[in-house]
Short mmCIF file of C-alpha atoms in Angstrom, two decimals:
data_model
loop_
_atom_site.label_atom_id
_atom_site.label_comp_id
_atom_site.label_asym_id
_atom_site.label_seq_id
_atom_site.Cartn_x
_atom_site.Cartn_y
_atom_site.Cartn_z
CA MET A 1 6.14 -8.97 -32.83
CA SER A 2 2.87 -7.27 -33.34
CA LEU A 3 0.53 -7.74 -30.42
CA SER A 4 -2.85 -6.51 -29.39
CA LEU A 5 -5.15 -6.06 -26.83
CA PRO A 6 -6.72 -8.55 -25.30
CA LEU A 7 -3.74 -10.68 -25.83
CA SER A 8 -4.84 -13.73 -28.00
CA ALA A 9 -1.79 -16.20 -26.30
CA PRO A 10 0.37 -15.43 -23.48
CA PRO A 11 3.15 -13.50 -24.03
CA LYS A 12 7.23 -14.40 -23.58
CA SER A 13 7.63 -11.45 -21.64
CA LEU A 14 6.27 -8.80 -19.22
CA CYS A 15 7.57 -6.06 -17.15
CA ILE A 16 5.48 -4.23 -14.35
CA LEU A 17 6.80 -0.41 -13.48
CA ARG A 18 5.93 0.35 -9.69
CA LEU A 19 8.38 1.75 -7.84
CA SER A 20 6.76 3.17 -4.62
CA ALA A 21 4.81 3.57 -2.03
CA LEU A 22 4.92 0.26 0.13
CA GLY A 23 0.82 0.23 0.08
CA ASP A 24 0.79 0.46 -3.64
CA VAL A 25 2.98 -2.13 -3.79
CA THR A 26 1.17 -4.05 -2.08
CA HIS A 27 -2.26 -3.64 -4.12
CA VAL A 28 -0.14 -4.54 -6.78
CA LEU A 29 0.17 -8.14 -5.57
CA PRO A 30 -3.12 -9.51 -6.40
CA THR A 31 -2.97 -8.63 -10.15
CA LEU A 32 0.90 -10.52 -10.03
CA ARG A 33 -0.40 -13.35 -9.23
CA THR A 34 -3.16 -13.39 -11.84
CA LEU A 35 -0.45 -12.84 -13.89
CA GLN A 36 1.76 -15.66 -12.63
CA GLN A 37 -1.36 -17.77 -12.54
CA HIS A 38 -3.10 -17.68 -15.86
CA TRP A 39 0.77 -17.38 -17.50
CA PRO A 40 3.14 -19.60 -15.65
CA GLN A 41 5.65 -19.29 -18.49
CA CYS A 42 5.46 -16.01 -18.79
CA HIS A 43 9.25 -14.44 -17.77
CA ILE A 44 7.82 -11.43 -16.02
CA SER A 45 9.73 -8.46 -14.52
CA TRP A 46 9.25 -6.06 -12.11
CA VAL A 47 10.97 -2.46 -11.75
CA ILE A 48 10.58 -1.28 -8.15
CA GLY A 49 11.79 1.02 -5.31
CA LYS A 50 14.52 -0.21 -3.03
CA THR A 51 12.65 -0.22 -0.13
CA GLU A 52 9.77 -1.22 -1.65
CA ALA A 53 12.00 -4.39 -2.91
CA SER A 54 12.86 -5.24 0.66
CA LEU A 55 8.91 -5.96 1.03
CA VAL A 56 8.63 -8.42 -1.91
CA CYS A 57 11.66 -9.08 -3.85
CA ASP A 58 11.69 -13.10 -2.59
CA ILE A 59 8.98 -13.35 -4.32
CA PRO A 60 9.28 -16.77 -6.37
CA GLY A 61 9.13 -16.54 -10.26
CA VAL A 62 9.70 -12.51 -10.51
CA GLU A 63 12.93 -10.64 -11.44
CA PHE A 64 12.89 -7.58 -9.45
CA ILE A 65 14.90 -4.63 -10.91
CA ILE A 66 15.83 -2.18 -8.32
CA PHE A 67 15.43 1.04 -9.16
CA ASP A 68 17.01 3.35 -6.50
CA LYS A 69 15.97 6.74 -6.49
CA SER A 70 17.88 8.17 -3.95
CA GLN A 71 20.67 7.83 -6.69
CA GLY A 72 19.20 10.70 -8.57
CA VAL A 73 20.33 10.37 -12.61
CA LYS A 74 22.56 7.95 -11.43
CA ALA A 75 19.26 5.63 -11.16
CA TYR A 76 18.25 6.27 -14.43
CA ARG A 77 21.73 5.32 -15.92
CA GLU A 78 21.39 2.09 -14.12
CA LEU A 79 18.55 0.84 -15.56
CA HIS A 80 19.65 1.70 -18.91
CA GLU A 81 22.64 -0.43 -18.60
CA LYS A 82 20.48 -3.14 -17.30
CA LEU A 83 17.62 -2.66 -19.85
CA LYS A 84 19.70 -1.41 -22.97
CA ASN A 85 19.60 -5.18 -24.59
CA ARG A 86 15.82 -6.29 -23.68
CA ARG A 87 12.48 -5.81 -25.04
CA PHE A 88 9.64 -7.24 -23.38
CA ASP A 89 6.13 -7.79 -24.98
CA VAL A 90 3.92 -6.21 -22.61
CA LEU A 91 5.13 -2.94 -20.20
CA LEU A 92 2.85 -2.38 -17.21
CA HIS A 93 2.83 0.96 -16.72
CA MET A 94 1.16 1.07 -13.04
CA GLN A 95 2.52 4.72 -11.71
CA ALA A 96 1.26 7.93 -12.71
CA ALA A 97 4.45 9.72 -11.81
CA LEU A 98 6.67 11.55 -13.81
CA ARG A 99 9.73 9.67 -12.18
CA ALA A 100 8.10 6.58 -13.20
CA SER A 101 7.31 7.74 -17.02
CA LEU A 102 10.48 9.10 -17.28
CA ALA A 103 11.93 5.28 -16.13
CA SER A 104 9.50 3.65 -18.40
CA LEU A 105 11.26 5.34 -21.39
CA LEU A 106 14.12 3.34 -21.08
CA ILE A 107 11.51 -0.09 -21.06
CA ARG A 108 11.11 -1.03 -24.60
CA ALA A 109 7.87 -2.96 -25.29
CA ASP A 110 5.69 -3.41 -27.76
CA ILE A 111 3.24 -2.74 -25.72
CA ARG A 112 3.13 0.15 -23.09
CA LEU A 113 -0.32 -0.31 -20.85
CA GLY A 114 -0.96 2.74 -19.21
CA PHE A 115 -4.01 3.70 -16.79
CA ASP A 116 -7.28 5.42 -18.40
CA ARG A 117 -6.43 9.06 -19.33
CA ALA A 118 -8.45 10.62 -16.35
CA ARG A 119 -6.15 8.37 -13.59
CA ALA A 120 -3.28 9.00 -16.41
CA THR A 121 -2.06 11.99 -14.27
CA ASN A 122 1.03 13.98 -14.61
CA ALA A 123 0.73 13.33 -18.53
CA GLN A 124 1.10 9.75 -17.72
CA TRP A 125 -1.00 8.94 -21.08
CA LEU A 126 2.36 10.85 -23.10
CA PHE A 127 4.36 7.56 -22.07
CA THR A 128 2.07 4.87 -23.07
CA ASN A 129 0.39 3.52 -26.15
CA ALA A 130 -2.74 1.93 -24.13
CA ARG A 131 -5.04 2.45 -21.45
CA ILE A 132 -6.92 0.38 -18.83
CA ALA A 133 -10.51 0.50 -18.90
CA PRO A 134 -12.14 3.79 -17.32
CA GLN A 135 -13.53 3.12 -13.96
CA LYS A 136 -15.17 6.24 -11.62
CA ARG A 137 -14.63 5.73 -7.85
CA GLN A 138 -12.94 2.58 -7.48
CA HIS A 139 -10.27 1.23 -5.12
CA VAL A 140 -6.50 1.68 -5.88
CA LEU A 141 -6.18 -2.62 -5.95
CA ASP A 142 -9.57 -2.61 -8.14
CA GLY A 143 -7.35 -0.37 -10.30
CA PHE A 144 -4.88 -2.53 -10.38
CA LEU A 145 -6.63 -5.73 -11.56
CA GLU A 146 -8.03 -3.72 -14.53
CA PHE A 147 -4.75 -4.10 -16.25
CA ALA A 148 -4.88 -7.95 -15.99
CA LYS A 149 -8.36 -7.17 -17.49
CA ALA A 150 -7.20 -4.90 -20.35
CA LEU A 151 -4.98 -8.03 -20.96
CA GLY A 152 -7.54 -10.55 -21.53
CA LEU A 153 -7.57 -11.87 -17.89
CA GLU A 154 -10.01 -12.92 -15.53
CA PRO A 155 -9.07 -11.96 -11.99
CA ALA A 156 -8.00 -14.52 -9.93
CA PRO A 157 -9.10 -15.08 -6.41
CA LEU A 158 -7.35 -12.41 -4.12
CA ARG A 159 -3.82 -13.44 -3.31
CA TRP A 160 -1.01 -11.89 -2.11
CA ASP A 161 1.04 -14.54 -0.22
CA ILE A 162 4.14 -11.88 1.04
CA PRO A 163 7.39 -14.73 1.65
CA ILE A 164 8.16 -14.24 5.54
CA PRO A 165 11.80 -15.84 6.21
CA SER A 166 11.92 -18.16 9.28
CA ALA A 167 15.06 -15.54 10.29
CA ALA A 168 12.50 -12.55 10.60
CA ARG A 169 9.67 -14.74 12.37
CA GLU A 170 12.49 -15.87 14.87
CA ALA A 171 13.46 -12.34 14.84
CA ALA A 172 10.51 -11.21 15.72
CA GLY A 173 9.59 -13.64 18.13
CA LYS A 174 11.97 -12.62 20.35
CA MET A 175 10.82 -9.03 20.30
CA LEU A 176 6.81 -9.52 21.26
CA PRO A 177 4.91 -10.22 24.02
CA ASP A 178 3.88 -14.08 24.83
CA GLU A 179 0.50 -13.19 25.23
CA SER A 180 -1.98 -11.97 22.12
CA PHE A 181 -1.25 -8.28 21.44
CA LEU A 182 -2.52 -5.16 19.44
CA ALA A 183 -0.53 -3.74 16.67
CA ILE A 184 -0.61 -0.08 16.23
CA ASN A 185 1.19 1.87 13.26
CA PRO A 186 0.67 5.05 14.33
CA CYS A 187 2.53 7.04 11.81
CA SER A 188 2.29 7.50 8.22
CA SER A 189 4.94 8.76 5.86
CA ALA A 190 6.47 12.50 6.42
CA ARG A 191 5.36 14.02 2.97
CA ALA A 192 4.66 17.54 2.59
CA ARG A 193 1.48 18.33 3.99
CA ASN A 194 0.33 14.84 4.63
CA TRP A 195 -1.28 14.95 7.93
CA ARG A 196 -2.68 11.28 8.18
CA ASN A 197 -1.67 10.87 12.12
CA TRP A 198 -4.25 10.63 14.97
CA SER A 199 -3.07 11.97 18.43
CA VAL A 200 -0.68 10.92 20.63
CA GLU A 201 -3.88 11.11 23.38
CA SER A 202 -5.96 9.41 21.34
CA TYR A 203 -3.47 6.23 20.95
CA ALA A 204 -2.47 5.98 24.24
CA ALA A 205 -6.33 5.95 26.00
CA VAL A 206 -7.22 2.95 23.44
CA ILE A 207 -3.51 1.36 24.54
CA ASP A 208 -4.89 1.45 27.97
CA HIS A 209 -8.22 0.70 27.14
CA ALA A 210 -7.26 -2.56 25.36
CA PHE A 211 -4.79 -3.54 28.14
CA GLU A 212 -7.70 -3.23 31.07
CA THR A 213 -10.38 -4.48 28.94
CA HIS A 214 -9.30 -6.82 26.45
CA GLY A 215 -6.13 -8.17 28.21
CA LEU A 216 -4.24 -6.83 25.08
CA ARG A 217 -0.73 -5.46 25.58
CA THR A 218 -0.04 -3.29 22.49
CA VAL A 219 2.94 -3.63 19.93
CA LEU A 220 4.02 -0.17 18.11
CA THR A 221 5.53 -0.36 14.71
CA GLY A 222 6.80 2.33 12.07
CA GLY A 223 9.92 3.05 10.24
CA PRO A 224 12.86 4.31 11.02
CA ALA A 225 12.39 7.85 10.11
CA ALA A 226 12.79 10.65 13.31
CA ASN A 227 9.53 11.47 13.45
CA GLU A 228 8.45 8.20 13.96
CA LYS A 229 10.57 7.40 16.69
CA ALA A 230 9.64 10.58 17.98
CA TYR A 231 6.03 10.13 17.87
CA ALA A 232 6.10 6.61 19.43
CA GLU A 233 7.95 7.63 21.76
CA ALA A 234 5.66 10.48 22.90
CA ILE A 235 2.82 7.48 23.03
CA VAL A 236 4.62 5.19 25.31
CA THR A 237 4.94 8.23 27.65
CA ALA A 238 1.50 9.02 27.94
CA CYS A 239 0.55 5.34 28.36
CA ARG A 240 -0.31 3.84 32.13
CA HIS A 241 0.51 0.46 30.03
CA THR A 242 3.63 0.59 28.25
CA PRO A 243 3.39 -0.85 24.64
CA VAL A 244 6.22 -2.92 23.09
CA ASN A 245 7.77 0.10 20.78
CA LEU A 246 9.41 -1.62 17.74
CA VAL A 247 9.52 1.66 15.74
CA GLY A 248 12.41 1.54 13.88
CA GLY A 249 13.60 -1.52 15.51
CA THR A 250 12.59 -3.88 12.43
CA THR A 251 13.45 -4.62 8.84
CA LEU A 252 10.42 -4.35 6.41
CA LYS A 253 10.22 -8.45 6.70
CA GLN A 254 10.58 -8.60 10.48
CA MET A 255 7.45 -5.89 10.46
CA LEU A 256 6.05 -7.98 8.36
CA ALA A 257 6.33 -10.87 10.83
CA VAL A 258 4.91 -8.98 13.55
CA LEU A 259 1.80 -7.74 12.01
CA ASP A 260 1.34 -11.69 11.12
CA LYS A 261 0.99 -12.54 15.36
CA ALA A 262 -1.15 -9.61 16.22
CA ALA A 263 -4.80 -10.18 16.99
CA VAL A 264 -5.83 -7.04 15.33
CA VAL A 265 -4.30 -4.14 13.93
CA ILE A 266 -4.56 -0.28 14.02
CA ALA A 267 -3.14 2.21 11.61
CA PRO A 268 -3.91 5.28 9.59
CA ASP A 269 -3.18 5.22 5.89
CA THR A 270 -0.14 3.62 5.59
CA GLY A 271 2.11 0.65 3.56
CA PRO A 272 1.96 -1.10 7.12
CA ALA A 273 -1.85 -0.98 7.38
CA HIS A 274 -2.14 -2.86 3.79
CA MET A 275 0.98 -5.13 4.59
CA ALA A 276 -1.82 -6.50 7.76
CA ASN A 277 -4.53 -7.01 5.44
CA ALA A 278 -2.53 -8.56 2.72
CA LEU A 279 -1.83 -11.03 5.70
CA GLY A 280 -5.38 -11.36 6.40
CA LYS A 281 -5.22 -9.25 9.58
CA LYS A 282 -8.34 -7.50 10.88
CA VAL A 283 -7.31 -4.15 10.30
CA ILE A 284 -9.15 -1.04 11.95
CA GLY A 285 -8.03 2.02 9.75
CA LEU A 286 -8.29 5.48 10.81
CA TYR A 287 -8.90 8.00 7.60
CA ALA A 288 -10.13 11.61 7.58
CA THR A 289 -7.47 13.12 5.55
CA SER A 290 -7.70 10.28 2.84
CA ASN A 291 -10.45 8.51 1.07
CA PRO A 292 -10.77 4.83 2.78
CA GLU A 293 -13.11 3.72 -0.41
CA ARG A 294 -9.74 4.76 -2.41
CA THR A 295 -7.19 3.55 -0.25
CA GLY A 296 -8.77 1.65 2.63
CA PRO A 297 -7.42 -1.91 4.21
CA TYR A 298 -8.82 -3.84 1.18
CA CYS A 299 -10.84 -6.65 2.89
CA HIS A 300 -12.10 -4.91 5.83
CA ARG A 301 -12.87 -1.72 5.16
CA GLU A 302 -16.15 -1.98 7.08
CA LEU A 303 -13.97 -1.69 10.41
CA THR A 304 -12.53 1.38 9.29
CA VAL A 305 -13.22 4.48 11.11
CA SER A 306 -13.64 7.36 8.70
CA ARG A 307 -14.41 10.83 9.27
CA TYR A 308 -13.55 11.60 5.54
CA PRO A 309 -17.10 12.63 4.31
CA GLU A 310 -17.00 15.50 7.09
CA ALA A 311 -14.02 16.68 6.66
CA ILE A 312 -14.49 17.11 2.81
CA GLU A 313 -17.35 19.22 3.71
CA ALA A 314 -15.27 21.47 6.16
CA GLU A 315 -12.71 21.80 4.03
CA TYR A 316 -14.49 22.01 0.41
CA GLY A 317 -18.49 22.94 1.41
CA LYS A 318 -18.60 20.48 -1.26
CA SER A 319 -19.46 16.35 -0.58
CA VAL A 320 -17.34 14.08 -1.55
CA GLU A 321 -19.64 13.12 -4.39
CA GLU A 322 -18.69 16.64 -5.84
CA LEU A 323 -15.19 16.33 -5.66
CA ARG A 324 -12.53 14.51 -7.85
CA TRP A 325 -12.27 10.95 -7.00
CA GLY A 326 -8.93 10.58 -4.18
CA LYS A 327 -9.37 14.69 -3.20
CA ARG A 328 -6.78 14.78 0.14
CA VAL A 329 -8.25 16.87 2.94
CA ARG A 330 -5.05 19.07 3.45
CA ASN A 331 -5.98 20.24 7.39
CA PRO A 332 -3.89 19.26 10.26
CA GLU A 333 -6.74 19.17 12.45
CA ALA A 334 -8.52 17.18 10.47
CA MET A 335 -7.79 13.27 11.91
CA LEU A 336 -9.02 15.10 15.81
CA MET A 337 -12.79 14.38 14.51
CA ILE A 338 -12.37 10.15 15.01
CA THR A 339 -13.09 9.87 18.59
CA THR A 340 -11.47 7.23 20.69
CA ASP A 341 -14.82 5.79 21.59
CA GLU A 342 -15.04 5.00 18.29
CA VAL A 343 -12.34 3.18 17.85
CA ILE A 344 -12.40 1.54 20.79
CA GLU A 345 -16.09 0.86 19.31
CA CYS A 346 -14.63 -1.40 16.34
CA LEU A 347 -11.61 -3.14 18.83
CA THR A 348 -14.40 -4.55 21.02
CA GLN A 349 -16.29 -5.64 17.63
CA VAL A 350 -13.16 -7.33 16.55
CA MET A 351 -12.32 -8.97 19.94
CA GLY A 352 -16.01 -10.49 19.80
CA SER A 353 -15.82 -11.78 16.44
CA ASN A 354 -12.19 -13.42 17.68
CA SER A 355 -13.79 -15.28 20.27
CA ASP A 356 -16.78 -16.52 18.39
#
């Protein structure tokens, strides 16, 4: 079958390749929903990481094909076995990482659509035969929507619609306070030189203020990693008003249910911040080492407390506009630029709007 872009008719089959991470997988969903709205008869498959699949694998109308990176070479062999007798009309190669590009070699497709040359890092352009339109300084979510545009589709109104099973809601309900609460996901993922976490003392100050001023108890969320658990325990110890500590104590679906019940969410640049955004929650993002205009909570970037421009200037002696889009700050002290007063001011703004 010979196809060219933009497509003149709906494809019979399409494969999304986006393995990780949680935030980015969440950002893909409006593109997926656009595909489903315009092409309801198209068979959509998604090659996705194991952890990420546990968040979205119950979305109706999508075949999820798990790629478990922890299995090493075995993961590639298993992907080959699953797809060796299949061919797709279109592959959306939505991850500019070598691991994903190697996996893409096992996905046969007529059109292999990837990022434009500027965004096709790690030589992703070598693994595709078509590119999305180049755009400067886009949010990651908008960059993914460029894939739909390249296919000839007008992006649909933003929808995420991540299912929350009743069992997850019931389990979360048993862990949560009866009254309104603030959810804080204090940690980002543990990666080399990935300094995105605010200080323990600053979180504790906001938690105490939320209780004393707004009557909000705090619920801490997070994953099972040892560093996240230790960080949460340190925050609990530093507080006068003890938060409910659910870090490492929920599945992803249960965490989603917790976030869905929150009055407001506070988090640095991390997957649960984007999960909360997908639920329609007001998210106060804490950003200094990454650019919130690229990776901030999409719907409420006005609530972000950002010291990214100042951190960039301090680290590189240049402005944000002078550097590559999305340039990271690799300074463990950068998040200390964010003050508790700034975060409290945003919390006051949100709570005032919630009472209107």
